[in-house]
PDB file of C-alpha atoms in Angstrom:
ATOM      1  CA  MET F   1     -38.009   2.085  -3.852  1.00 47.00           C
ATOM      2  CA  PHE F   2     -41.482   3.571  -4.326  1.00 53.00           C
ATOM      3  CA  LEU F   3     -42.591   2.912  -0.722  1.00 57.00           C
ATOM      4  CA  GLU F   4     -42.588   5.786   1.767  1.00 56.00           C
ATOM      5  CA  ASN F   5     -40.940   5.258   5.144  1.00 57.00           C
ATOM      6  CA  THR F   6     -43.361   4.327   7.901  1.00 62.00           C
ATOM      7  CA  VAL F   7     -43.955   7.248  10.258  1.00 62.00           C
ATOM      8  CA  ASN F   8     -46.029   5.532  12.961  1.00 62.00           C
ATOM      9  CA  HIS F   9     -44.044   2.446  13.915  1.00 64.00           C
ATOM     10  CA  LYS F  10     -46.776   1.264  16.297  1.00 69.00           C
ATOM     11  CA  GLU F  11     -49.078   0.456  13.382  1.00 68.00           C
ATOM     12  CA  GLN F  12     -48.879  -3.280  12.750  1.00 73.00           C
ATOM     13  CA  PHE F  13     -50.953  -3.429   9.581  1.00 86.00           C
ATOM     14  CA  GLY F  14     -49.515  -4.568   6.259  1.00 94.00           C
ATOM     15  CA  TRP F  15     -50.371  -3.257   2.800  1.00 95.00           C
ATOM     16  CA  ILE F  16     -51.202  -4.284  -0.763  1.00 97.00           C
ATOM     17  CA  GLU F  17     -49.057  -3.616  -3.831  1.00 97.00           C
ATOM     18  CA  VAL F  18     -50.521  -4.240  -7.295  1.00 98.00           C
ATOM     19  CA  ILE F  19     -48.413  -4.613 -10.431  1.00 97.00           C
ATOM     20  CA  SER F  20     -50.602  -4.395 -13.542  1.00 97.00           C
ATOM     21  CA  GLY F  21     -50.271  -4.046 -17.280  1.00 95.00           C
ATOM     22  CA  SER F  22     -50.606  -5.869 -20.583  1.00 94.00           C
ATOM     23  CA  MET F  23     -48.985  -9.118 -21.601  1.00 91.00           C
ATOM     24  CA  PHE F  24     -45.200  -8.910 -22.102  1.00 91.00           C
ATOM     25  CA  SER F  25     -44.973  -5.786 -19.916  1.00 93.00           C
ATOM     26  CA  GLY F  26     -42.795  -7.322 -17.187  1.00 91.00           C
ATOM     27  CA  LYS F  27     -45.432  -7.776 -14.452  1.00 92.00           C
ATOM     28  CA  THR F  28     -44.193 -11.189 -13.325  1.00 89.00           C
ATOM     29  CA  GLU F  29     -40.565 -10.106 -13.632  1.00 90.00           C
ATOM     30  CA  GLU F  30     -41.234  -7.202 -11.247  1.00 94.00           C
ATOM     31  CA  LEU F  31     -43.172  -9.475  -8.887  1.00 93.00           C
ATOM     32  CA  ILE F  32     -40.268 -11.938  -8.757  1.00 91.00           C
ATOM     33  CA  ARG F  33     -37.776  -9.096  -8.180  1.00 92.00           C
ATOM     34  CA  ARG F  34     -39.669  -7.818  -5.142  1.00 95.00           C
ATOM     35  CA  LEU F  35     -40.195 -11.307  -3.712  1.00 93.00           C
ATOM     36  CA  LYS F  36     -36.525 -12.278  -4.087  1.00 91.00           C
ATOM     37  CA  ARG F  37     -35.498  -9.085  -2.288  1.00 93.00           C
ATOM     38  CA  ALA F  38     -37.778 -10.084   0.587  1.00 94.00           C
ATOM     39  CA  GLN F  39     -36.311 -13.606   0.625  1.00 91.00           C
ATOM     40  CA  PHE F  40     -32.796 -12.170   0.687  1.00 92.00           C
ATOM     41  CA  ALA F  41     -33.834 -10.152   3.752  1.00 95.00           C
ATOM     42  CA  LYS F  42     -34.776 -13.489   5.379  1.00 94.00           C
ATOM     43  CA  GLN F  43     -38.473 -12.655   5.476  1.00 95.00           C
ATOM     44  CA  LYS F  44     -40.931 -15.534   5.303  1.00 93.00           C
ATOM     45  CA  VAL F  45     -42.350 -15.437   1.779  1.00 93.00           C
ATOM     46  CA  GLU F  46     -45.101 -17.495   0.161  1.00 92.00           C
ATOM     47  CA  ILE F  47     -46.022 -17.240  -3.528  1.00 91.00           C
ATOM     48  CA  PHE F  48     -49.269 -18.382  -5.098  1.00 94.00           C
ATOM     49  CA  LYS F  49     -50.624 -18.725  -8.609  1.00 90.00           C
ATOM     50  CA  PRO F  50     -53.846 -20.172 -10.094  1.00 90.00           C
ATOM     51  CA  THR F  51     -53.685 -23.866 -10.967  1.00 87.00           C
ATOM     52  CA  ILE F  52     -54.797 -23.136 -14.538  1.00 80.00           C
ATOM     53  CA  ASP F  53     -51.514 -21.319 -15.239  1.00 67.00           C
ATOM     54  CA  THR F  54     -49.301 -24.162 -16.492  1.00 58.00           C
ATOM     55  CA  ARG F  55     -47.618 -22.376 -19.419  1.00 56.00           C
ATOM     56  CA  TYR F  56     -44.010 -22.741 -18.256  1.00 52.00           C
ATOM     57  CA  ASN F  57     -44.106 -24.874 -15.140  1.00 50.00           C
ATOM     58  CA  ASP F  58     -46.725 -26.400 -12.851  1.00 52.00           C
ATOM     59  CA  GLU F  59     -45.155 -25.083  -9.641  1.00 51.00           C
ATOM     60  CA  MET F  60     -42.855 -22.216 -10.607  1.00 52.00           C
ATOM     61  CA  VAL F  61     -43.856 -18.644 -11.322  1.00 55.00           C
ATOM     62  CA  VAL F  62     -41.868 -17.908 -14.492  1.00 53.00           C
ATOM     63  CA  SER F  63     -41.526 -14.614 -16.345  1.00 50.00           C
ATOM     64  CA  HIS F  64     -41.204 -14.326 -20.123  1.00 49.00           C
ATOM     65  CA  ASP F  65     -37.455 -13.787 -19.766  1.00 53.00           C
ATOM     66  CA  ALA F  66     -37.117 -17.044 -17.777  1.00 48.00           C
ATOM     67  CA  ASN F  67     -36.761 -15.602 -14.269  1.00 61.00           C
ATOM     68  CA  GLU F  68     -38.491 -17.938 -11.840  1.00 64.00           C
ATOM     69  CA  ILE F  69     -39.457 -18.466  -8.223  1.00 74.00           C
ATOM     70  CA  ARG F  70     -41.125 -21.428  -6.550  1.00 78.00           C
ATOM     71  CA  SER F  71     -44.849 -21.074  -5.927  1.00 82.00           C
ATOM     72  CA  THR F  72     -47.890 -22.964  -4.708  1.00 88.00           C
ATOM     73  CA  PRO F  73     -50.634 -23.462  -7.326  1.00 90.00           C
ATOM     74  CA  VAL F  74     -54.109 -23.050  -5.805  1.00 92.00           C
ATOM     75  CA  PRO F  75     -57.560 -23.603  -7.367  1.00 91.00           C
ATOM     76  CA  ALA F  76     -59.281 -20.748  -5.519  1.00 92.00           C
ATOM     77  CA  ALA F  77     -58.509 -17.614  -3.521  1.00 93.00           C
ATOM     78  CA  ALA F  78     -59.769 -19.227  -0.299  1.00 93.00           C
ATOM     79  CA  ASN F  79     -56.758 -21.578  -0.332  1.00 93.00           C
ATOM     80  CA  ILE F  80     -54.397 -18.615  -0.068  1.00 94.00           C
ATOM     81  CA  ALA F  81     -55.920 -17.488   3.227  1.00 92.00           C
ATOM     82  CA  ILE F  82     -55.199 -20.889   4.759  1.00 89.00           C
ATOM     83  CA  LEU F  83     -51.670 -21.343   3.397  1.00 91.00           C
ATOM     84  CA  ALA F  84     -50.421 -17.782   3.984  1.00 91.00           C
ATOM     85  CA  GLN F  85     -50.689 -17.764   7.765  1.00 87.00           C
ATOM     86  CA  GLY F  86     -47.485 -16.745   9.546  1.00 90.00           C
ATOM     87  CA  CYS F  87     -45.928 -15.110   6.472  1.00 92.00           C
ATOM     88  CA  ASP F  88     -44.256 -11.727   6.247  1.00 95.00           C
ATOM     89  CA  VAL F  89     -44.814 -11.364   2.502  1.00 96.00           C
ATOM     90  CA  VAL F  90     -47.337 -12.983   0.155  1.00 96.00           C
ATOM     91  CA  GLY F  91     -46.956 -12.867  -3.623  1.00 95.00           C
ATOM     92  CA  ILE F  92     -49.801 -13.638  -6.036  1.00 96.00           C
ATOM     93  CA  ASP F  93     -49.307 -13.970  -9.790  1.00 93.00           C
ATOM     94  CA  GLU F  94     -51.966 -13.909 -12.546  1.00 93.00           C
ATOM     95  CA  ALA F  95     -54.508 -12.503 -10.089  1.00 95.00           C
ATOM     96  CA  GLN F  96     -57.021 -11.830 -12.876  1.00 94.00           C
ATOM     97  CA  PHE F  97     -57.743 -15.568 -13.051  1.00 93.00           C
ATOM     98  CA  PHE F  98     -58.851 -15.797  -9.416  1.00 94.00           C
ATOM     99  CA  ASP F  99     -62.421 -15.443  -8.200  1.00 93.00           C
ATOM    100  CA  ASP F 100     -63.620 -12.164  -6.677  1.00 94.00           C
ATOM    101  CA  GLU F 101     -62.883 -13.429  -3.160  1.00 96.00           C
ATOM    102  CA  ILE F 102     -59.213 -12.644  -3.851  1.00 96.00           C
ATOM    103  CA  VAL F 103     -59.980  -8.998  -2.999  1.00 97.00           C
ATOM    104  CA  LYS F 104     -61.209  -9.851   0.509  1.00 97.00           C
ATOM    105  CA  ILE F 105     -58.358 -12.338   1.006  1.00 96.00           C
ATOM    106  CA  CYS F 106     -55.706  -9.749   0.127  1.00 97.00           C
ATOM    107  CA  ASN F 107     -57.261  -7.144   2.416  1.00 97.00           C
ATOM    108  CA  ASP F 108     -57.583  -9.641   5.265  1.00 96.00           C
ATOM    109  CA  LEU F 109     -53.904 -10.583   4.899  1.00 96.00           C
ATOM    110  CA  ALA F 110     -52.857  -6.917   4.862  1.00 96.00           C
ATOM    111  CA  ASN F 111     -54.960  -6.312   7.976  1.00 95.00           C
ATOM    112  CA  GLN F 112     -52.998  -9.116   9.665  1.00 94.00           C
ATOM    113  CA  GLY F 113     -49.726  -7.255   9.072  1.00 94.00           C
ATOM    114  CA  ILE F 114     -48.683  -9.029   5.864  1.00 95.00           C
ATOM    115  CA  ARG F 115     -47.213  -7.306   2.817  1.00 96.00           C
ATOM    116  CA  VAL F 116     -49.225  -8.528  -0.175  1.00 97.00           C
ATOM    117  CA  ILE F 117     -47.790  -8.177  -3.697  1.00 97.00           C
ATOM    118  CA  VAL F 118     -50.200  -8.937  -6.549  1.00 97.00           C
ATOM    119  CA  ALA F 119     -49.490  -9.086 -10.292  1.00 96.00           C
ATOM    120  CA  GLY F 120     -52.058  -9.430 -13.054  1.00 95.00           C
ATOM    121  CA  LEU F 121     -53.491  -8.240 -16.345  1.00 95.00           C
ATOM    122  CA  ASP F 122     -55.553  -5.102 -15.909  1.00 95.00           C
ATOM    123  CA  MET F 123     -57.501  -5.660 -19.164  1.00 95.00           C
ATOM    124  CA  ASP F 124     -58.657  -8.720 -21.107  1.00 93.00           C
ATOM    125  CA  PHE F 125     -58.146  -9.186 -24.858  1.00 92.00           C
ATOM    126  CA  LYS F 126     -61.313  -7.161 -25.536  1.00 92.00           C
ATOM    127  CA  GLY F 127     -59.925  -4.159 -23.662  1.00 94.00           C
ATOM    128  CA  ASN F 128     -62.262  -4.560 -20.671  1.00 95.00           C
ATOM    129  CA  PRO F 129     -61.203  -4.518 -16.983  1.00 95.00           C
ATOM    130  CA  PHE F 130     -60.171  -8.080 -16.098  1.00 95.00           C
ATOM    131  CA  GLY F 131     -61.829  -9.951 -13.227  1.00 94.00           C
ATOM    132  CA  PRO F 132     -60.952  -8.733  -9.723  1.00 96.00           C
ATOM    133  CA  MET F 133     -58.056  -6.509 -10.848  1.00 96.00           C
ATOM    134  CA  PRO F 134     -59.975  -3.175 -10.749  1.00 96.00           C
ATOM    135  CA  ALA F 135     -61.090  -3.820  -7.153  1.00 97.00           C
ATOM    136  CA  LEU F 136     -57.580  -4.886  -6.147  1.00 97.00           C
ATOM    137  CA  MET F 137     -56.109  -1.721  -7.652  1.00 97.00           C
ATOM    138  CA  ALA F 138     -58.739   0.401  -5.878  1.00 97.00           C
ATOM    139  CA  THR F 139     -58.017  -1.056  -2.431  1.00 97.00           C
ATOM    140  CA  ALA F 140     -54.221  -1.266  -2.790  1.00 97.00           C
ATOM    141  CA  GLU F 141     -51.892   1.257  -1.187  1.00 96.00           C
ATOM    142  CA  TYR F 142     -49.483   1.081  -4.117  1.00 97.00           C
ATOM    143  CA  VAL F 143     -50.235   0.468  -7.812  1.00 97.00           C
ATOM    144  CA  THR F 144     -47.513   0.103 -10.430  1.00 97.00           C
ATOM    145  CA  LYS F 145     -48.624   0.058 -14.063  1.00 96.00           C
ATOM    146  CA  VAL F 146     -45.977  -1.389 -16.352  1.00 96.00           C
ATOM    147  CA  HIS F 147     -45.979  -1.262 -20.140  1.00 96.00           C
ATOM    148  CA  ALA F 148     -44.828  -3.431 -23.005  1.00 95.00           C
ATOM    149  CA  VAL F 149     -43.545  -2.121 -26.336  1.00 95.00           C
ATOM    150  CA  CYS F 150     -46.046  -2.140 -29.212  1.00 96.00           C
ATOM    151  CA  THR F 151     -44.983  -4.691 -31.831  1.00 94.00           C
ATOM    152  CA  GLN F 152     -46.369  -2.508 -34.634  1.00 94.00           C
ATOM    153  CA  THR F 153     -45.461   1.056 -33.700  1.00 95.00           C
ATOM    154  CA  GLY F 154     -42.697   0.824 -31.089  1.00 95.00           C
ATOM    155  CA  ASN F 155     -44.721   3.035 -28.726  1.00 96.00           C
ATOM    156  CA  LEU F 156     -45.739   2.056 -25.204  1.00 96.00           C
ATOM    157  CA  ALA F 157     -48.277  -0.767 -25.266  1.00 96.00           C
ATOM    158  CA  ASN F 158     -51.007  -1.352 -22.703  1.00 95.00           C
ATOM    159  CA  TYR F 159     -53.354  -3.633 -24.682  1.00 96.00           C
ATOM    160  CA  SER F 160     -53.100  -7.404 -25.176  1.00 93.00           C
ATOM    161  CA  PHE F 161     -54.357  -8.210 -28.690  1.00 93.00           C
ATOM    162  CA  ARG F 162     -55.396 -11.800 -29.319  1.00 90.00           C
ATOM    163  CA  LYS F 163     -54.308 -12.921 -32.789  1.00 81.00           C
ATOM    164  CA  THR F 164     -56.521 -16.022 -32.904  1.00 77.00           C
ATOM    165  CA  ASN F 165     -60.288 -16.253 -33.374  1.00 72.00           C
ATOM    166  CA  ASN F 166     -60.864 -17.921 -30.009  1.00 65.00           C
ATOM    167  CA  ASP F 167     -63.484 -15.867 -28.148  1.00 68.00           C
ATOM    168  CA  LYS F 168     -63.013 -17.468 -24.693  1.00 71.00           C
ATOM    169  CA  LEU F 169     -62.211 -14.952 -21.982  1.00 64.00           C
ATOM    170  CA  VAL F 170     -59.485 -17.152 -20.494  1.00 60.00           C
ATOM    171  CA  MET F 171     -57.005 -18.520 -23.020  1.00 65.00           C
ATOM    172  CA  LEU F 172     -53.399 -19.066 -22.027  1.00 57.00           C
ATOM    173  CA  GLY F 173     -50.897 -18.157 -24.675  1.00 50.00           C
ATOM    174  CA  GLU F 174     -47.645 -16.512 -25.668  1.00 55.00           C
ATOM    175  CA  THR F 175     -46.362 -14.586 -28.710  1.00 56.00           C
ATOM    176  CA  GLU F 176     -48.142 -16.899 -31.166  1.00 70.00           C
ATOM    177  CA  GLU F 177     -51.509 -16.054 -29.627  1.00 83.00           C
ATOM    178  CA  TYR F 178     -51.022 -12.513 -28.289  1.00 88.00           C
ATOM    179  CA  GLU F 179     -49.134  -9.326 -29.050  1.00 93.00           C
ATOM    180  CA  PRO F 180     -48.878  -6.074 -27.085  1.00 94.00           C
ATOM    181  CA  LEU F 181     -50.285  -3.051 -28.906  1.00 96.00           C
ATOM    182  CA  SER F 182     -50.574   0.679 -28.295  1.00 97.00           C
ATOM    183  CA  ARG F 183     -54.016   2.276 -28.114  1.00 96.00           C
ATOM    184  CA  ALA F 184     -54.017   3.280 -31.794  1.00 96.00           C
ATOM    185  CA  ALA F 185     -52.634  -0.039 -33.048  1.00 96.00           C
ATOM    186  CA  TYR F 186     -55.125  -1.958 -30.908  1.00 96.00           C
ATOM    187  CA  PHE F 187     -58.040   0.137 -32.216  1.00 95.00           C
ATOM    188  CA  TYR F 188     -57.163  -0.566 -35.847  1.00 94.00           C
ATOM    189  CA  ALA F 189     -56.403  -4.243 -35.175  1.00 93.00           C
ATOM    190  CA  MET F 190     -59.777  -4.741 -33.481  1.00 92.00           C
ATOM    191  CA  LYS F 191     -61.529  -2.880 -36.294  1.00 92.00           C
ATOM    192  CA  GLU F 192     -59.838  -5.080 -38.922  1.00 91.00           C
ATOM    193  CA  SER F 193     -60.648  -8.209 -36.923  1.00 84.00           C
ATOM    194  CA  HIS F 194     -64.325  -7.212 -36.726  1.00 83.00           C
ATOM    195  CA  GLU F 195     -64.462  -6.445 -40.451  1.00 85.00           C
ATOM    196  CA  ASN F 196     -62.885  -9.815 -41.300  1.00 79.00           C
ATOM    197  CA  LEU F 197     -65.427 -11.553 -39.069  1.00 74.00           C
ATOM    198  CA  GLU F 198     -68.327  -9.804 -40.778  1.00 75.00           C
ATOM    199  CA  THR F 199     -66.927 -10.687 -44.220  1.00 73.00           C
ATOM    200  CA  ALA F 200     -66.626 -14.338 -43.210  1.00 68.00           C
ATOM    201  CA  LYS F 201     -70.250 -14.324 -42.007  1.00 69.00           C
ATOM    202  CA  ASP F 202     -71.427 -12.850 -45.317  1.00 66.00           C
ATOM    203  CA  LYS F 203     -69.659 -15.613 -47.251  1.00 70.00           C
ATOM    204  CA  THR F 204     -71.455 -18.316 -45.268  1.00 68.00           C
ATOM    205  CA  LYS F 205     -74.900 -16.916 -46.049  1.00 62.00           C
TER     206      LYS F 205
END
Protein backbone atom coordinates (compact mmCIF):
# COMPACT_ATOMS: atom_id res chain seq x y z
CA MET A 1 0.00 0.00 0.00
CA PHE A 2 1.05 3.65 -0.20
CA LEU A 3 1.73 3.98 3.56
CA GLU A 4 5.33 3.85 4.80
CA ASN A 5 6.17 1.55 7.69
CA THR A 6 6.23 3.28 11.06
CA VAL A 7 9.79 3.77 12.29
CA ASN A 8 9.11 5.07 15.81
CA HIS A 9 6.69 2.58 17.34
CA LYS A 10 6.37 4.65 20.53
CA GLU A 11 4.43 7.35 18.67
CA GLN A 12 0.74 6.82 19.38
CA PHE A 13 -0.67 9.42 17.01
CA GLY A 14 -2.90 8.50 14.08
CA TRP A 15 -3.01 10.15 10.66
CA ILE A 16 -5.32 11.50 7.97
CA GLU A 17 -5.76 10.07 4.47
CA VAL A 18 -7.69 12.08 1.86
CA ILE A 19 -9.11 10.57 -1.32
CA SER A 20 -10.16 13.31 -3.74
CA GLY A 21 -11.22 13.73 -7.33
CA SER A 22 -14.15 14.46 -9.61
CA MET A 23 -17.47 12.68 -9.74
CA PHE A 24 -17.30 9.11 -11.10
CA SER A 25 -13.58 8.86 -10.27
CA GLY A 26 -13.90 6.03 -7.73
CA LYS A 27 -13.41 8.03 -4.50
CA THR A 28 -16.10 6.20 -2.54
CA GLU A 29 -15.06 2.85 -4.00
CA GLU A 30 -11.50 3.41 -2.71
CA LEU A 31 -12.82 4.58 0.66
CA ILE A 32 -14.92 1.42 1.02
CA ARG A 33 -11.97 -0.77 -0.01
CA ARG A 34 -9.73 0.66 2.71
CA LEU A 35 -12.46 0.48 5.36
CA LYS A 36 -13.34 -3.14 4.56
CA ARG A 37 -9.66 -4.10 4.84
CA ALA A 38 -9.62 -2.54 8.30
CA GLN A 39 -12.80 -4.40 9.27
CA PHE A 40 -11.30 -7.66 8.04
CA ALA A 41 -8.33 -6.98 10.34
CA LYS A 42 -10.86 -6.78 13.21
CA GLN A 43 -10.21 -3.09 13.81
CA LYS A 44 -13.05 -1.01 15.22
CA VAL A 45 -14.33 1.05 12.29
CA GLU A 46 -16.96 3.78 12.15
CA ILE A 47 -18.14 5.41 8.91
CA PHE A 48 -19.92 8.73 8.61
CA LYS A 49 -21.61 10.67 5.84
CA PRO A 50 -23.64 13.91 5.71
CA THR A 51 -27.39 13.47 6.19
CA ILE A 52 -28.09 15.31 2.93
CA ASP A 53 -26.52 12.47 0.93
CA THR A 54 -29.53 10.20 0.31
CA ARG A 55 -28.89 9.33 -3.35
CA TYR A 56 -28.64 5.55 -2.96
CA ASN A 57 -29.46 4.80 0.65
CA ASP A 58 -30.14 6.73 3.85
CA GLU A 59 -27.65 4.76 5.95
CA MET A 60 -25.25 3.05 3.55
CA VAL A 61 -22.25 4.59 1.86
CA VAL A 62 -22.67 3.34 -1.72
CA SER A 63 -20.29 3.75 -4.65
CA HIS A 64 -21.41 4.19 -8.26
CA ASP A 65 -20.62 0.53 -8.95
CA ALA A 66 -22.88 -0.57 -6.06
CA ASN A 67 -20.22 -1.40 -3.46
CA GLU A 68 -21.56 -0.46 -0.04
CA ILE A 69 -20.74 -0.26 3.64
CA ARG A 70 -22.94 0.69 6.58
CA SER A 71 -22.54 4.25 7.84
CA THR A 72 -23.97 6.75 10.29
CA PRO A 73 -25.52 9.86 8.69
CA VAL A 74 -24.73 13.01 10.68
CA PRO A 75 -25.97 16.60 10.22
CA ALA A 76 -22.71 18.28 11.26
CA ALA A 77 -19.03 17.53 11.80
CA ALA A 78 -19.37 17.96 15.57
CA ASN A 79 -21.44 14.74 15.72
CA ILE A 80 -18.49 12.75 14.39
CA ALA A 81 -16.28 13.75 17.31
CA ILE A 82 -18.83 12.35 19.76
CA LEU A 83 -19.61 9.11 17.90
CA ALA A 84 -16.03 8.21 16.90
CA GLN A 85 -14.62 7.77 20.39
CA GLY A 86 -12.87 4.43 20.94
CA CYS A 87 -12.44 3.69 17.23
CA ASP A 88 -9.31 2.51 15.45
CA VAL A 89 -10.39 3.81 12.04
CA VAL A 90 -12.88 6.51 11.04
CA GLY A 91 -14.16 6.86 7.48
CA ILE A 92 -15.90 10.00 6.19
CA ASP A 93 -17.58 10.18 2.78
CA GLU A 94 -18.67 13.30 0.84
CA ALA A 95 -16.56 15.48 3.13
CA GLN A 96 -17.09 18.54 0.91
CA PHE A 97 -20.65 18.82 2.24
CA PHE A 98 -19.55 19.19 5.87
CA ASP A 99 -18.93 22.49 7.63
CA ASP A 100 -15.37 23.76 8.12
CA GLU A 101 -15.20 22.23 11.60
CA ILE A 102 -14.57 18.88 9.89
CA VAL A 103 -10.91 19.91 9.53
CA LYS A 104 -10.45 20.34 13.30
CA ILE A 105 -12.44 17.17 14.00
CA CYS A 106 -10.25 15.06 11.70
CA ASN A 107 -7.05 16.46 13.20
CA ASP A 108 -8.32 15.94 16.75
CA LEU A 109 -9.17 12.31 15.94
CA ALA A 110 -5.74 11.74 14.37
CA ASN A 111 -4.11 13.28 17.45
CA GLN A 112 -6.00 10.71 19.55
CA GLY A 113 -4.35 7.86 17.63
CA ILE A 114 -7.14 7.23 15.12
CA ARG A 115 -6.62 6.58 11.42
CA VAL A 116 -8.95 8.95 9.57
CA ILE A 117 -9.88 8.26 5.93
CA VAL A 118 -11.75 11.05 4.14
CA ALA A 119 -13.25 11.05 0.64
CA GLY A 120 -14.71 14.03 -1.19
CA LEU A 121 -14.90 16.19 -4.29
CA ASP A 122 -11.92 18.50 -4.55
CA MET A 123 -13.73 20.94 -6.88
CA ASP A 124 -17.34 22.06 -7.31
CA PHE A 125 -19.15 22.21 -10.66
CA LYS A 126 -17.66 25.67 -11.30
CA GLY A 127 -14.12 24.33 -10.97
CA ASN A 128 -13.48 26.00 -7.60
CA PRO A 129 -12.02 24.28 -4.49
CA PHE A 130 -14.95 22.67 -2.65
CA GLY A 131 -15.68 23.52 0.98
CA PRO A 132 -13.21 22.15 3.54
CA MET A 133 -11.44 19.81 1.10
CA PRO A 134 -8.40 22.07 0.42
CA ALA A 135 -7.70 22.40 4.17
CA LEU A 136 -8.17 18.66 4.69
CA MET A 137 -5.73 17.89 1.87
CA ALA A 138 -3.22 20.38 3.31
CA THR A 139 -3.25 18.85 6.80
CA ALA A 140 -3.41 15.19 5.71
CA GLU A 141 -0.38 12.93 5.76
CA TYR A 142 -1.53 11.11 2.64
CA VAL A 143 -3.50 12.47 -0.34
CA THR A 144 -4.70 10.26 -3.19
CA LYS A 145 -6.14 12.02 -6.23
CA VAL A 146 -8.22 9.70 -8.38
CA HIS A 147 -9.52 10.43 -11.86
CA ALA A 148 -12.55 9.58 -13.95
CA VAL A 149 -12.52 9.12 -17.72
CA CYS A 150 -13.72 12.09 -19.78
CA THR A 151 -17.01 11.24 -21.49
CA GLN A 152 -16.09 13.38 -24.51
CA THR A 153 -12.40 12.75 -25.12
CA GLY A 154 -11.52 9.54 -23.27
CA ASN A 155 -8.68 11.34 -21.47
CA LEU A 156 -8.32 11.55 -17.70
CA ALA A 157 -11.07 13.69 -16.19
CA ASN A 158 -10.77 15.80 -13.06
CA TYR A 159 -13.73 18.18 -13.53
CA SER A 160 -17.40 17.57 -12.69
CA PHE A 161 -19.51 19.36 -15.33
CA ARG A 162 -23.12 20.05 -14.39
CA LYS A 163 -25.40 19.51 -17.39
CA THR A 164 -28.41 21.31 -15.91
CA ASN A 165 -28.97 25.04 -15.42
CA ASN A 166 -29.28 24.77 -11.65
CA ASP A 167 -26.80 27.22 -10.11
CA LYS A 168 -26.98 25.92 -6.51
CA LEU A 169 -23.60 24.93 -5.11
CA VAL A 170 -24.96 21.73 -3.58
CA MET A 171 -27.07 19.62 -5.93
CA LEU A 172 -27.05 15.85 -5.63
CA GLY A 173 -27.08 14.03 -8.90
CA GLU A 174 -25.79 11.24 -11.11
CA THR A 175 -25.08 10.80 -14.83
CA GLU A 176 -28.22 12.71 -15.86
CA GLU A 177 -27.00 15.81 -14.02
CA TYR A 178 -23.20 15.51 -14.17
CA GLU A 179 -20.45 14.20 -16.40
CA PRO A 180 -16.69 13.98 -15.83
CA LEU A 181 -14.63 16.06 -18.25
CA SER A 182 -10.96 16.67 -18.95
CA ARG A 183 -9.56 20.19 -18.60
CA ALA A 184 -10.00 21.00 -22.30
CA ALA A 185 -13.48 19.49 -22.56
CA TYR A 186 -14.57 21.28 -19.39
CA PHE A 187 -13.24 24.62 -20.68
CA TYR A 188 -15.21 24.37 -23.93
CA ALA A 189 -18.34 23.05 -22.18
CA MET A 190 -18.31 25.96 -19.72
CA LYS A 191 -17.71 28.43 -22.55
CA GLU A 192 -20.66 27.01 -24.53
CA SER A 193 -22.85 27.04 -21.43
CA HIS A 194 -22.01 30.71 -20.79
CA GLU A 195 -22.69 31.63 -24.42
CA ASN A 196 -26.06 29.85 -24.34
CA LEU A 197 -26.95 31.69 -21.14
CA GLU A 198 -26.10 35.06 -22.68
CA THR A 199 -28.14 34.23 -25.80
CA ALA A 200 -31.13 33.31 -23.65
CA LYS A 201 -30.83 36.61 -21.77
CA ASP A 202 -30.75 38.56 -25.04
CA LYS A 203 -33.95 36.87 -26.20
CA THR A 204 -35.79 37.92 -23.05
CA LYS A 205 -34.94 41.59 -23.50
